[in-house]
mmCIF file of C-alpha atoms in Angstrom:
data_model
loop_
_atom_site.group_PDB
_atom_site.id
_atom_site.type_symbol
_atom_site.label_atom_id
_atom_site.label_comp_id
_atom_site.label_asym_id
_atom_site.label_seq_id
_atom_site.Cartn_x
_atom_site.Cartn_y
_atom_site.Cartn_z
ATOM 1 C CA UNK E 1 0.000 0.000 0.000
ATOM 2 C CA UNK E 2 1.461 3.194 -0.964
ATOM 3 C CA UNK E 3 0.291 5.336 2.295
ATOM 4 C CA UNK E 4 1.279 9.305 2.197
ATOM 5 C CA UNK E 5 -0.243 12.272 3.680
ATOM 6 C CA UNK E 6 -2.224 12.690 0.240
ATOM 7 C CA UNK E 7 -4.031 9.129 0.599
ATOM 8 C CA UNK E 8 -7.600 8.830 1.096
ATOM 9 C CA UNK E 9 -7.935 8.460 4.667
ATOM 10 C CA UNK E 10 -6.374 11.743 5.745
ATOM 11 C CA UNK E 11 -8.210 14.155 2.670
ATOM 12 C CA UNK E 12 -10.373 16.685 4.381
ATOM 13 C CA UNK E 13 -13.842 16.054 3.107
ATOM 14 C CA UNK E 14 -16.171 18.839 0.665
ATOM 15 C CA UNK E 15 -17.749 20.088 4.232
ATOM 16 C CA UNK E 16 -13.844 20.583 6.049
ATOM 17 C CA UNK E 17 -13.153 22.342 3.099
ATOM 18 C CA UNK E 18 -15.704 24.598 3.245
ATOM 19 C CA UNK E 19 -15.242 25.217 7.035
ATOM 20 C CA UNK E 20 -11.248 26.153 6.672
ATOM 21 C CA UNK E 21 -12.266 28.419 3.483
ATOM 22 C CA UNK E 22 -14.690 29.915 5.982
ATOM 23 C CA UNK E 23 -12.051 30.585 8.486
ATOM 24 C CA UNK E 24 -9.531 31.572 6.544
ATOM 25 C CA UNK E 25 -11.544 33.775 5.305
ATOM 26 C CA UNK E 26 -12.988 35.421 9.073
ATOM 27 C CA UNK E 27 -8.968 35.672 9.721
ATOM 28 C CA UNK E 28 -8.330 37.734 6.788
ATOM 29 C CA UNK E 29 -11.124 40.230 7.364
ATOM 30 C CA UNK E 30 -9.894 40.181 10.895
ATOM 31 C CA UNK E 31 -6.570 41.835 10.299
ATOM 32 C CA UNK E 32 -5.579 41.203 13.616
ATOM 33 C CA UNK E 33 -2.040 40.659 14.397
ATOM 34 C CA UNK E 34 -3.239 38.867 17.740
ATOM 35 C CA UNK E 35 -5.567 36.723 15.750
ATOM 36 C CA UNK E 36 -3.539 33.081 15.603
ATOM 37 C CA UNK E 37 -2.727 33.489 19.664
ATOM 38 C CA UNK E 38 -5.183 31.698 21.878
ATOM 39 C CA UNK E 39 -7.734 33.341 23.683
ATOM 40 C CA UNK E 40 -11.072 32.318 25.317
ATOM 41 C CA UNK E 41 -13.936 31.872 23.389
ATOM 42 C CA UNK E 42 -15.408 35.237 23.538
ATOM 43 C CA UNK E 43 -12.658 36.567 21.949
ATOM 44 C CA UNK E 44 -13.928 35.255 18.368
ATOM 45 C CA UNK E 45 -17.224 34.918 19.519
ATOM 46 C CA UNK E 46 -18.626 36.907 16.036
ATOM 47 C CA UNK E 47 -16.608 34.315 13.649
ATOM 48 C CA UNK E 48 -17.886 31.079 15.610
ATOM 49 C CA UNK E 49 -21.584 32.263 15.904
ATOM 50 C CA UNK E 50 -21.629 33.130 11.838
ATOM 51 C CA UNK E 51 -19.981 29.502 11.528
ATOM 52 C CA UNK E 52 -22.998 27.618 13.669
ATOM 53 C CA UNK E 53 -25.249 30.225 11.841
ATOM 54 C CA UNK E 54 -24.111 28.444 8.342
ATOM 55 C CA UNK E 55 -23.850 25.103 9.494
ATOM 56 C CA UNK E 56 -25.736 24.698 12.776
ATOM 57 C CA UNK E 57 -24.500 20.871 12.880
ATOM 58 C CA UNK E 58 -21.136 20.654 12.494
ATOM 59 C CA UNK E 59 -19.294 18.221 14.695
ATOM 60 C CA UNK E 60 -16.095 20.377 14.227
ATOM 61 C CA UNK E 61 -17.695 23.439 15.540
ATOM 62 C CA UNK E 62 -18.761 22.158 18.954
ATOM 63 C CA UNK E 63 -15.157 22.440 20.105
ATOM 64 C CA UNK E 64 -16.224 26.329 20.466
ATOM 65 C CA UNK E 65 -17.033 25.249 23.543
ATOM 66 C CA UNK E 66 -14.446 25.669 26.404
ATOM 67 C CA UNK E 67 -14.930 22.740 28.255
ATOM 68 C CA UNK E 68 -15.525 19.380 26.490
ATOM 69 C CA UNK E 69 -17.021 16.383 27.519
ATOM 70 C CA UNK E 70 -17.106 12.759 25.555
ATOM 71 C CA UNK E 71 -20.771 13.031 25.215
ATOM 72 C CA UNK E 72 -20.458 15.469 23.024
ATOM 73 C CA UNK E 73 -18.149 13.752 20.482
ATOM 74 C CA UNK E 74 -18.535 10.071 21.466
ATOM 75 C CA UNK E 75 -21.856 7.638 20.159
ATOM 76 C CA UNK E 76 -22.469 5.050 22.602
ATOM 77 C CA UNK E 77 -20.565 2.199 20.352
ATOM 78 C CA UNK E 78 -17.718 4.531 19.550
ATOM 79 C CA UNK E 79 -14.071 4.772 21.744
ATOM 80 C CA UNK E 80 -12.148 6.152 18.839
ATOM 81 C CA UNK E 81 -13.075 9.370 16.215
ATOM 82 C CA UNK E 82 -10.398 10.583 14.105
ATOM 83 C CA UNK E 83 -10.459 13.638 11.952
ATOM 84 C CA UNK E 84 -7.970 16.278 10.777
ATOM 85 C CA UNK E 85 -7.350 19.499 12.184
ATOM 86 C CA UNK E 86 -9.366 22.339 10.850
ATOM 87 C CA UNK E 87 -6.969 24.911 9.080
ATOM 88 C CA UNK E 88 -7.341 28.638 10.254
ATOM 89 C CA UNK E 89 -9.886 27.698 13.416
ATOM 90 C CA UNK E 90 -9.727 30.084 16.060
ATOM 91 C CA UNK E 91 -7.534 28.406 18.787
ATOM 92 C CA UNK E 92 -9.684 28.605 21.615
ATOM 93 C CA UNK E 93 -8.760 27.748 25.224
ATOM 94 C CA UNK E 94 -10.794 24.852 26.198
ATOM 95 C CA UNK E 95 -10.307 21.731 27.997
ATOM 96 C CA UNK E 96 -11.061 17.974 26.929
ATOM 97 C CA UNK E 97 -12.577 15.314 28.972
ATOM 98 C CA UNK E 98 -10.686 12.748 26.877
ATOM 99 C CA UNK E 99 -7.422 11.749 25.501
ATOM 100 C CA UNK E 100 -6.305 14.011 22.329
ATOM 101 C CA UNK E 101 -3.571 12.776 20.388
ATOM 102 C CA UNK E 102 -2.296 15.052 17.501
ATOM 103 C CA UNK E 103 -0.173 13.988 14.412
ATOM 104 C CA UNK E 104 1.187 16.190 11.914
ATOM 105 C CA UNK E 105 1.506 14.755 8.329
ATOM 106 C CA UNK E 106 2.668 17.754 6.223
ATOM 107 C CA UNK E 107 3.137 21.944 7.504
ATOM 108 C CA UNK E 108 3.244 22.311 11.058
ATOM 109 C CA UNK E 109 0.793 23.902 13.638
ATOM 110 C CA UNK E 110 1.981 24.987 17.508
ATOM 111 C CA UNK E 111 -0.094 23.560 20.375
ATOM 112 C CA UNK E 112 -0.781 25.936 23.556
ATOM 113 C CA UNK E 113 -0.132 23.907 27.086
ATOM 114 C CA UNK E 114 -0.700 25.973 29.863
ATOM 115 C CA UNK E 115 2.397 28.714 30.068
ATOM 116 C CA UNK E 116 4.606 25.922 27.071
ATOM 117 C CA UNK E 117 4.309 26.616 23.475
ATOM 118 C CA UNK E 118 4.678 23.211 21.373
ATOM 119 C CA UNK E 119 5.996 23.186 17.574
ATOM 120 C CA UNK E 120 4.467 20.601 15.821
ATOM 121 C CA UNK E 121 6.231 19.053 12.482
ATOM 122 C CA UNK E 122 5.638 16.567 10.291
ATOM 123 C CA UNK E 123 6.077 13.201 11.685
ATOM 124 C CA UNK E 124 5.586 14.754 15.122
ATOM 125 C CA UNK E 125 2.870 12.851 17.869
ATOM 126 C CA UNK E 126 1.347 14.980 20.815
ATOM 127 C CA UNK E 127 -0.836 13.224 23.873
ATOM 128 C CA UNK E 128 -2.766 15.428 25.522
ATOM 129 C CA UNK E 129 -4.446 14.429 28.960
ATOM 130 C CA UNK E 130 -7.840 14.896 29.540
ATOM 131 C CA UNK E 131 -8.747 17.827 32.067
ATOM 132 C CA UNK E 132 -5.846 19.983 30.450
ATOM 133 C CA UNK E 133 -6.456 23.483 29.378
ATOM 134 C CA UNK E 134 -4.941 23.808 25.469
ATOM 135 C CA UNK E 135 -5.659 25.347 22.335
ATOM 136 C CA UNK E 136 -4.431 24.759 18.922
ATOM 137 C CA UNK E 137 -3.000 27.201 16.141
ATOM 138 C CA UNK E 138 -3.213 26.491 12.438
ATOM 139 C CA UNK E 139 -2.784 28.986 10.116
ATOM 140 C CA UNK E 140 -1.107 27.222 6.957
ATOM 141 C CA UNK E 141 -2.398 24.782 4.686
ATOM 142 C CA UNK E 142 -0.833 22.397 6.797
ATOM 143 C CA UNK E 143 -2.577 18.904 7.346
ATOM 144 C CA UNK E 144 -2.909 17.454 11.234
ATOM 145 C CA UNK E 145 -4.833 14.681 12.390
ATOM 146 C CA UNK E 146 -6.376 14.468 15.503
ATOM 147 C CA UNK E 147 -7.441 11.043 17.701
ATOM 148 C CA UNK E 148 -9.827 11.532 20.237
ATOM 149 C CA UNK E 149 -10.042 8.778 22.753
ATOM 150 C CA UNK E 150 -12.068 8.037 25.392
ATOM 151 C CA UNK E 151 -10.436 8.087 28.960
ATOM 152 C CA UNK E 152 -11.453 4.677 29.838
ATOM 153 C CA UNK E 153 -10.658 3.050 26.710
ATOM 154 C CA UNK E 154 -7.320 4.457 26.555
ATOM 155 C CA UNK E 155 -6.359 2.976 30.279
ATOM 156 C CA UNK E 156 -7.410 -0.535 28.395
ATOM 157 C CA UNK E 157 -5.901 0.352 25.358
ATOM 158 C CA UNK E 158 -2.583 2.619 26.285
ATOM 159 C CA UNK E 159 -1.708 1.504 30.159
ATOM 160 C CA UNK E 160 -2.706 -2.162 29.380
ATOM 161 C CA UNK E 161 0.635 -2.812 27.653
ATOM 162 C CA UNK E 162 2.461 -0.738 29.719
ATOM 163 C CA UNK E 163 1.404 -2.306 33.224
ATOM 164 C CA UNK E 164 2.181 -5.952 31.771
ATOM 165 C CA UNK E 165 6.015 -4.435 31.628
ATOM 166 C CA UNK E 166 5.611 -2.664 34.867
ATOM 167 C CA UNK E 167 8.739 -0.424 33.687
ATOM 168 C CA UNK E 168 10.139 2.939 35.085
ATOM 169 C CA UNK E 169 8.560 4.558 32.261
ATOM 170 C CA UNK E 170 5.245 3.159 32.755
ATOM 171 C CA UNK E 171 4.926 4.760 35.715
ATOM 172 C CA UNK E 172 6.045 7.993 34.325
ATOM 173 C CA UNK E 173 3.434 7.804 32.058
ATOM 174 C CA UNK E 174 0.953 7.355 34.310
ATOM 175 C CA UNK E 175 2.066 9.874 36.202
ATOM 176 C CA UNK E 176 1.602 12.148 33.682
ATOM 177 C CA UNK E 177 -1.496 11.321 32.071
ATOM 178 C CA UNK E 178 -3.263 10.676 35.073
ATOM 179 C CA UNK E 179 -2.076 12.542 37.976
ATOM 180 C CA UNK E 180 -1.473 15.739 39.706
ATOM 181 C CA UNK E 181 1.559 16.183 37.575
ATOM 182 C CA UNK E 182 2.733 19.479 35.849
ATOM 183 C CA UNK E 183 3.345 17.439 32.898
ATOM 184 C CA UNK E 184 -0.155 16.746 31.238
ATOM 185 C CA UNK E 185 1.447 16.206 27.911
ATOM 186 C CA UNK E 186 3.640 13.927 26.198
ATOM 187 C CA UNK E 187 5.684 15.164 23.027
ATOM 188 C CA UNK E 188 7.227 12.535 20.638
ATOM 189 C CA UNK E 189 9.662 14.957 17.947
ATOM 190 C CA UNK E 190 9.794 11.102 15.621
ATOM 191 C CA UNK E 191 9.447 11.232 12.031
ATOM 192 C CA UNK E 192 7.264 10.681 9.149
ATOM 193 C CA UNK E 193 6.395 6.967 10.166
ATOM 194 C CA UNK E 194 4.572 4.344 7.223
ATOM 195 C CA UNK E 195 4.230 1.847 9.678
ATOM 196 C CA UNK E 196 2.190 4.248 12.341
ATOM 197 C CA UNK E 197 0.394 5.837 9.263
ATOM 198 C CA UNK E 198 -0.784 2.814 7.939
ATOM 199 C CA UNK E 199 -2.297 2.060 11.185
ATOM 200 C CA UNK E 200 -4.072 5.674 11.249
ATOM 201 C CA UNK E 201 -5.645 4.963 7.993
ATOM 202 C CA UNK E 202 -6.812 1.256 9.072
ATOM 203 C CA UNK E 203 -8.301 3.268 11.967
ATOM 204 C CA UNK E 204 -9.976 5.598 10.255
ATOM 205 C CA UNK E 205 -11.794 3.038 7.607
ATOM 206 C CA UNK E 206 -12.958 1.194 10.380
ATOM 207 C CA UNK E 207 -14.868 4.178 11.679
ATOM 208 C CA UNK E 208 -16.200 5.235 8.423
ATOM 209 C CA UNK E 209 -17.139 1.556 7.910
ATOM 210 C CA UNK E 210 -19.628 1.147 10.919
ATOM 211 C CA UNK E 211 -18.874 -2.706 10.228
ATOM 212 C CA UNK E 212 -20.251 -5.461 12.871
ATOM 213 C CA UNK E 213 -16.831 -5.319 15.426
ATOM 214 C CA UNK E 214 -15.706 -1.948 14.333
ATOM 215 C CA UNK E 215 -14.886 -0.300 17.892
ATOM 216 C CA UNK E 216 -12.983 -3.585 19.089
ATOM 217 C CA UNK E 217 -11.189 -3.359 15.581
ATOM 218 C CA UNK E 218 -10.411 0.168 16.062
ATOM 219 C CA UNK E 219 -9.143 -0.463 19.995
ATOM 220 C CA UNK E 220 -6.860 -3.047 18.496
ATOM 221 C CA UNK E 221 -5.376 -1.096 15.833
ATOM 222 C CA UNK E 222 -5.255 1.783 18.530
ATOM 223 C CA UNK E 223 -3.339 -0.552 20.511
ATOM 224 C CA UNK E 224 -0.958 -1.604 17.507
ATOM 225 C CA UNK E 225 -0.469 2.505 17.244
ATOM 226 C CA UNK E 226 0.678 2.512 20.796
ATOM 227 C CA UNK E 227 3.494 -0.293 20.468
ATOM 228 C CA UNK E 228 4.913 1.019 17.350
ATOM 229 C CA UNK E 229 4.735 4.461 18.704
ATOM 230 C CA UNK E 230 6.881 3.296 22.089
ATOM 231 C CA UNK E 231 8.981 0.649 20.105
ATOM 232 C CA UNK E 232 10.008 2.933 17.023
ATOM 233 C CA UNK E 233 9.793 6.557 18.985
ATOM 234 C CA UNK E 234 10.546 6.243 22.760
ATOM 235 C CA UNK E 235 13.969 7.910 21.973
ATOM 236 C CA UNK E 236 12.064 10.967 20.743
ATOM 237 C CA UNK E 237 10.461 11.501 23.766
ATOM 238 C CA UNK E 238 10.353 15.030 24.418
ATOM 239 C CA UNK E 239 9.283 15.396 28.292
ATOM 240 C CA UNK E 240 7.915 18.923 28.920
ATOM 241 C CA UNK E 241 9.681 21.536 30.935
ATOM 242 C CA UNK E 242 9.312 21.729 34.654
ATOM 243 C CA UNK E 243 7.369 24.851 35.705
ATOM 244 C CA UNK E 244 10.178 26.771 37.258
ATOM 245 C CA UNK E 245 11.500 26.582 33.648
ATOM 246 C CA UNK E 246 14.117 23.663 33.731
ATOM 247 C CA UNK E 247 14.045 20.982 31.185
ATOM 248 C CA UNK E 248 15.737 17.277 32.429
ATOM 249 C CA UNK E 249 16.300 16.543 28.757
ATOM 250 C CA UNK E 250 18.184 13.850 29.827
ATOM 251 C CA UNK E 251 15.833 12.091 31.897
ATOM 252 C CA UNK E 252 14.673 9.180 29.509
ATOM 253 C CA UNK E 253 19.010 8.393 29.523
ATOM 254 C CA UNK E 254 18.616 8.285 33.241
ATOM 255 C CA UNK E 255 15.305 6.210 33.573
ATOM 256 C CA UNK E 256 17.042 3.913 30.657
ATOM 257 C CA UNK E 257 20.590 3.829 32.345
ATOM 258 C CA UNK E 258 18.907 2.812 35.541
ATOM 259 C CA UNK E 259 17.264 -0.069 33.768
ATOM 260 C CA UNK E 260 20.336 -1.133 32.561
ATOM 261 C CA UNK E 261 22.641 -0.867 35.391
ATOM 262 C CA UNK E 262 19.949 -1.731 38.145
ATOM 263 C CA UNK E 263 22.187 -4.917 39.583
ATOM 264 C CA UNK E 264 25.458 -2.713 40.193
ATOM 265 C CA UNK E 265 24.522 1.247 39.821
ATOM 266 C CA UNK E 266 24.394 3.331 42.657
ATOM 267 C CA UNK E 267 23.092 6.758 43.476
ATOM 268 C CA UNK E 268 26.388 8.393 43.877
ATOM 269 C CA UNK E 269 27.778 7.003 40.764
ATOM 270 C CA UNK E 270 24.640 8.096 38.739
ATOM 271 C CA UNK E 271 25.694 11.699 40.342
ATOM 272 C CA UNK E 272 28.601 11.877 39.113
ATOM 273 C CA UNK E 273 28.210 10.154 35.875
ATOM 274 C CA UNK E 274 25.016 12.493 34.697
ATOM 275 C CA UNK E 275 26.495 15.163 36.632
ATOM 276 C CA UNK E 276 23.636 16.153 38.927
ATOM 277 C CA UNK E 277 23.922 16.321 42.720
ATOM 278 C CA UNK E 278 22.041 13.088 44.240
ATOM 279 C CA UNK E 279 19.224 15.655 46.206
ATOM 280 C CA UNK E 280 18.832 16.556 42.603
ATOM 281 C CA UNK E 281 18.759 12.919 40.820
ATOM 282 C CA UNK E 282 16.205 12.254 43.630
ATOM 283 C CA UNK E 283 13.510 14.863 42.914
ATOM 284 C CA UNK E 284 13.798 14.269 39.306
ATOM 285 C CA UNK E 285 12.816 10.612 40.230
ATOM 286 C CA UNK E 286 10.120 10.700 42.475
ATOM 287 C CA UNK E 287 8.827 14.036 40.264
ATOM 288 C CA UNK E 288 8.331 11.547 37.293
ATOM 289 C CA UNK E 289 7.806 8.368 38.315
ATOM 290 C CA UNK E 290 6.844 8.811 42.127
ATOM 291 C CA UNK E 291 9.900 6.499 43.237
ATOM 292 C CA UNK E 292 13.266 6.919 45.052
ATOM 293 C CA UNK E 293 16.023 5.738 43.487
ATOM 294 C CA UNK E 294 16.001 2.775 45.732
ATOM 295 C CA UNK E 295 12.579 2.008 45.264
ATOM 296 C CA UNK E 296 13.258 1.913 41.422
ATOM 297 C CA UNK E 297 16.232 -0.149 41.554
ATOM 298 C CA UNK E 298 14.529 -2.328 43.795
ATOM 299 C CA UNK E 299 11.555 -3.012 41.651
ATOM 300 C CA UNK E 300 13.642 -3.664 38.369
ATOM 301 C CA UNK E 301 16.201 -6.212 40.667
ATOM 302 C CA UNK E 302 12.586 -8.257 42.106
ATOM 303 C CA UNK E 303 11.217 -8.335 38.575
ATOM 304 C CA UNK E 304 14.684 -9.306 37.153
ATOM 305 C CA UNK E 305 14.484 -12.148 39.724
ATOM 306 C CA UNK E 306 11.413 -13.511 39.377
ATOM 307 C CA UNK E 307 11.822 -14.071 35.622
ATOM 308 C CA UNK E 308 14.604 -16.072 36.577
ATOM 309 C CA UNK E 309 12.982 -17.852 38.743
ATOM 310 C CA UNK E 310 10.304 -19.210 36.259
ATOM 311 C CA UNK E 311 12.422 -19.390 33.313
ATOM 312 C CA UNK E 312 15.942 -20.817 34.321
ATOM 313 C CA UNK E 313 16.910 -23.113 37.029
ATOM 314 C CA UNK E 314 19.719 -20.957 38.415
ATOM 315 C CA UNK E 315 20.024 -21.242 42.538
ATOM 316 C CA UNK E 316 18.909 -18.553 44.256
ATOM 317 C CA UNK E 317 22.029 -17.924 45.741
ATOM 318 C CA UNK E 318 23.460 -17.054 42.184
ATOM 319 C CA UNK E 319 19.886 -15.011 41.431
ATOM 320 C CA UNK E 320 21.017 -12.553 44.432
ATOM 321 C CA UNK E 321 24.550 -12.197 43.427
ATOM 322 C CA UNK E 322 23.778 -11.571 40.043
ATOM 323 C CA UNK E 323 21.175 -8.585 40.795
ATOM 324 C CA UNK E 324 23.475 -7.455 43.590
ATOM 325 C CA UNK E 325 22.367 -8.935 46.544
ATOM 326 C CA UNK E 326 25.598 -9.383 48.834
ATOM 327 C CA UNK E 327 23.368 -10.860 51.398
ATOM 328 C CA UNK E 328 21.156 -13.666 50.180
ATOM 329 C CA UNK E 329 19.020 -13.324 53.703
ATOM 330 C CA UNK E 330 18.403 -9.583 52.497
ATOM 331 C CA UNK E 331 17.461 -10.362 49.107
ATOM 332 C CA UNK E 332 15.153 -13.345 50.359
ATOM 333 C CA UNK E 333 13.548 -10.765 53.175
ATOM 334 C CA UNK E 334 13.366 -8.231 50.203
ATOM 335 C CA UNK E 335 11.897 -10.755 47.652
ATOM 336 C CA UNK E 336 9.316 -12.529 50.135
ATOM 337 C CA UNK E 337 7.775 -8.312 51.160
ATOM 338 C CA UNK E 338 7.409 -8.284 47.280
ATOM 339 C CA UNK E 339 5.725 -11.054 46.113
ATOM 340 C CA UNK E 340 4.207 -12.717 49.521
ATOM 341 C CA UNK E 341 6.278 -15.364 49.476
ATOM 342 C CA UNK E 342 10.312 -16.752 49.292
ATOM 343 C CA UNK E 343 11.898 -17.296 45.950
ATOM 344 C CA UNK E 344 11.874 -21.221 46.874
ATOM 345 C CA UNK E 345 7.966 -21.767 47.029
ATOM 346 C CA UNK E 346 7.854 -18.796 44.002
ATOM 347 C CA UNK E 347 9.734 -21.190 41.255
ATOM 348 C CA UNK E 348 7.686 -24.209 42.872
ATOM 349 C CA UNK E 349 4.022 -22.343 41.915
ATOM 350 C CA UNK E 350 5.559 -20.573 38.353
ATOM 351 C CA UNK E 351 7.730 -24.427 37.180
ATOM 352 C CA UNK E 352 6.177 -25.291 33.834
ATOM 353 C CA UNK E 353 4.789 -28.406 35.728
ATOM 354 C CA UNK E 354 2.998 -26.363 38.565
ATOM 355 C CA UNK E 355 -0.876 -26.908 38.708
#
């Protein structure tokens, strides 16, 4: 399948068309050099009530509203919409009561978070968290797509692969999606992607299809979108800057080095190695993922050890040397607080010829 920004799927119908004319058209007559900023609704309150006035059902136009609940956008049989981003729409602040994710597939447009400004290119993948106060600005022929999903079908979708790894970064994720975390957003800066676009265009024939299964199709190839999008861009994660203004760009290296090194690493040497104080390293930790450095390293050494456990008959003694344990009585106290029981009767209930 030849899949580019120009294929079927991703063409803005006769009635999109018609609205970004419309638009572009209210921003020219405008002539206001504040115009593409966003502002609350009442700001372009003339242009949006001549819009309903022309077409008093347009799905696209109920996002005038400034707070936005699934209800709204969501039938009862439907988890997933997808449509493209309206060029030359007013960016209104307004908040969504569901996940937004936002793909750019030629141009660029810049996404408002709260006090951070977000370039979008092409290639580029934003996730938005519901409850978080944004607005979009689009004043180019450029062509965005957005996914709107609902909040609980992107826990089953999104967080069900992620809590099966129970990683670092899956509770940095969490954290920020569905928290009381500064960080409401999640900014991948990948590339133009075939395999991830292919996907979107599954996703949106499935939709238009209204086939017997189509919302359980669409969750799966949702959650095909998510794996590709963590196993081809989780190096171009872009985490957001902190509020007082200071960006840990390097804290995917850390969260990954940790991973690594979780057997022998320890917190001065990740000091002095990344070149942050430890009282530093710390709050960077439990900011994102709500863990101390010990807790993490703990939880990566217990998981480590109870996959060996089930799939190699190693002695336990060996387990806790090789994940650092200098005392095995530590690592069996450690182990047994963890999982309820010792790493003996653990291998005897996980053995391929358990009951």
């Amino acid at each position: 399948m030849d899949m580019t920004t120009h294929s079927e799927e991703f063409r803005k119908t006769s009635h999109q068309l018609e609205l970004e004319k419309m638009f572009r058209t209210f921003y020219a007559q405008a002539n206001d050099p504040a115009y593409h900023l966003p502002h609350p609704y009442a700001y372009y309150e003339q242009e949006i009530l001549k819009a309903v006035n022309r077409y008093p059902d347009s799905l696209t136009l109920h996002k005038c509203a400034s707070l936005l609940k699934e209800e709204a956008f969501f039938d009862k049989d439907t988890d997933t919409l997808v449509h493209p981003h309206i060029s030359y729409f007013p960016p209104i602040w307004h908040i969504d009561h569901f996940i937004v994710i936002q793909i750019v597939l030629e141009g660029s447009i810049t996404t408002y978070i709260a006090e951070q400004e977000l370039k979008l290119k092409k290639g580029n993948v934003c996730i938005i968290a519901p409850g978080t106060r944004h607005a979009v600005s689009c004043f180019s022929e450029a062509n965005a797509m957005k996914i709107l999903i609902r909040t609980s079908s992107f826990e089953k979708v999104f967080f069900g692969i992620l809590r099966d790894t129970d990683t670092v970064l899956a509770e940095f994720f969490t954290r920020t999606l569905y928290s009381n975390n500064p960080h409401p957003f999640l900014f991948f800066a990948g590339a133009w992607d075939l395999e991830m676009m292919e996907i979107l265009a599954r996703t949106i024939r499935e939709g238009r299809s209204h086939r017997s299964f189509h919302t359980q199709m669409q969750n799966s190839l949702m959650n095909q979108f998510f794996i590709m999008l963590l196993r081809n861009h989780e190096k171009d994660l872009v985490f957001p800057e902190h509020p007082q203004g200071s960006q840990n760009e390097n804290l995917i290296f850390l969260l990954k080095y940790i991973q690594e090194h979780a057997a022998s690493i320890t917190l001065p040497e990740l000091s002095q190695l990344f070149n942050y104080s430890e009282r530093h390293i710390q709050r960077i930790l439990r900011s994102s993922t709500g863990k101390s450095f010990t807790e993490i390293t703990q939880s990566i050494r217990m998981r480590e050890a109870s996959r060996m456990l089930r799939s190699t008959d190693c002695p336990v003694s060996q387990i806790a040397s090789d994940l650092g344990y200098g005392n095995l009585g530590n690592f069996r106290k450690i182990f047994r607080k963890t999982y309820g029981m010792s790493p003996a009767d653990f291998r005897k209930g996980n053995s391929p010829a358990a009951p």
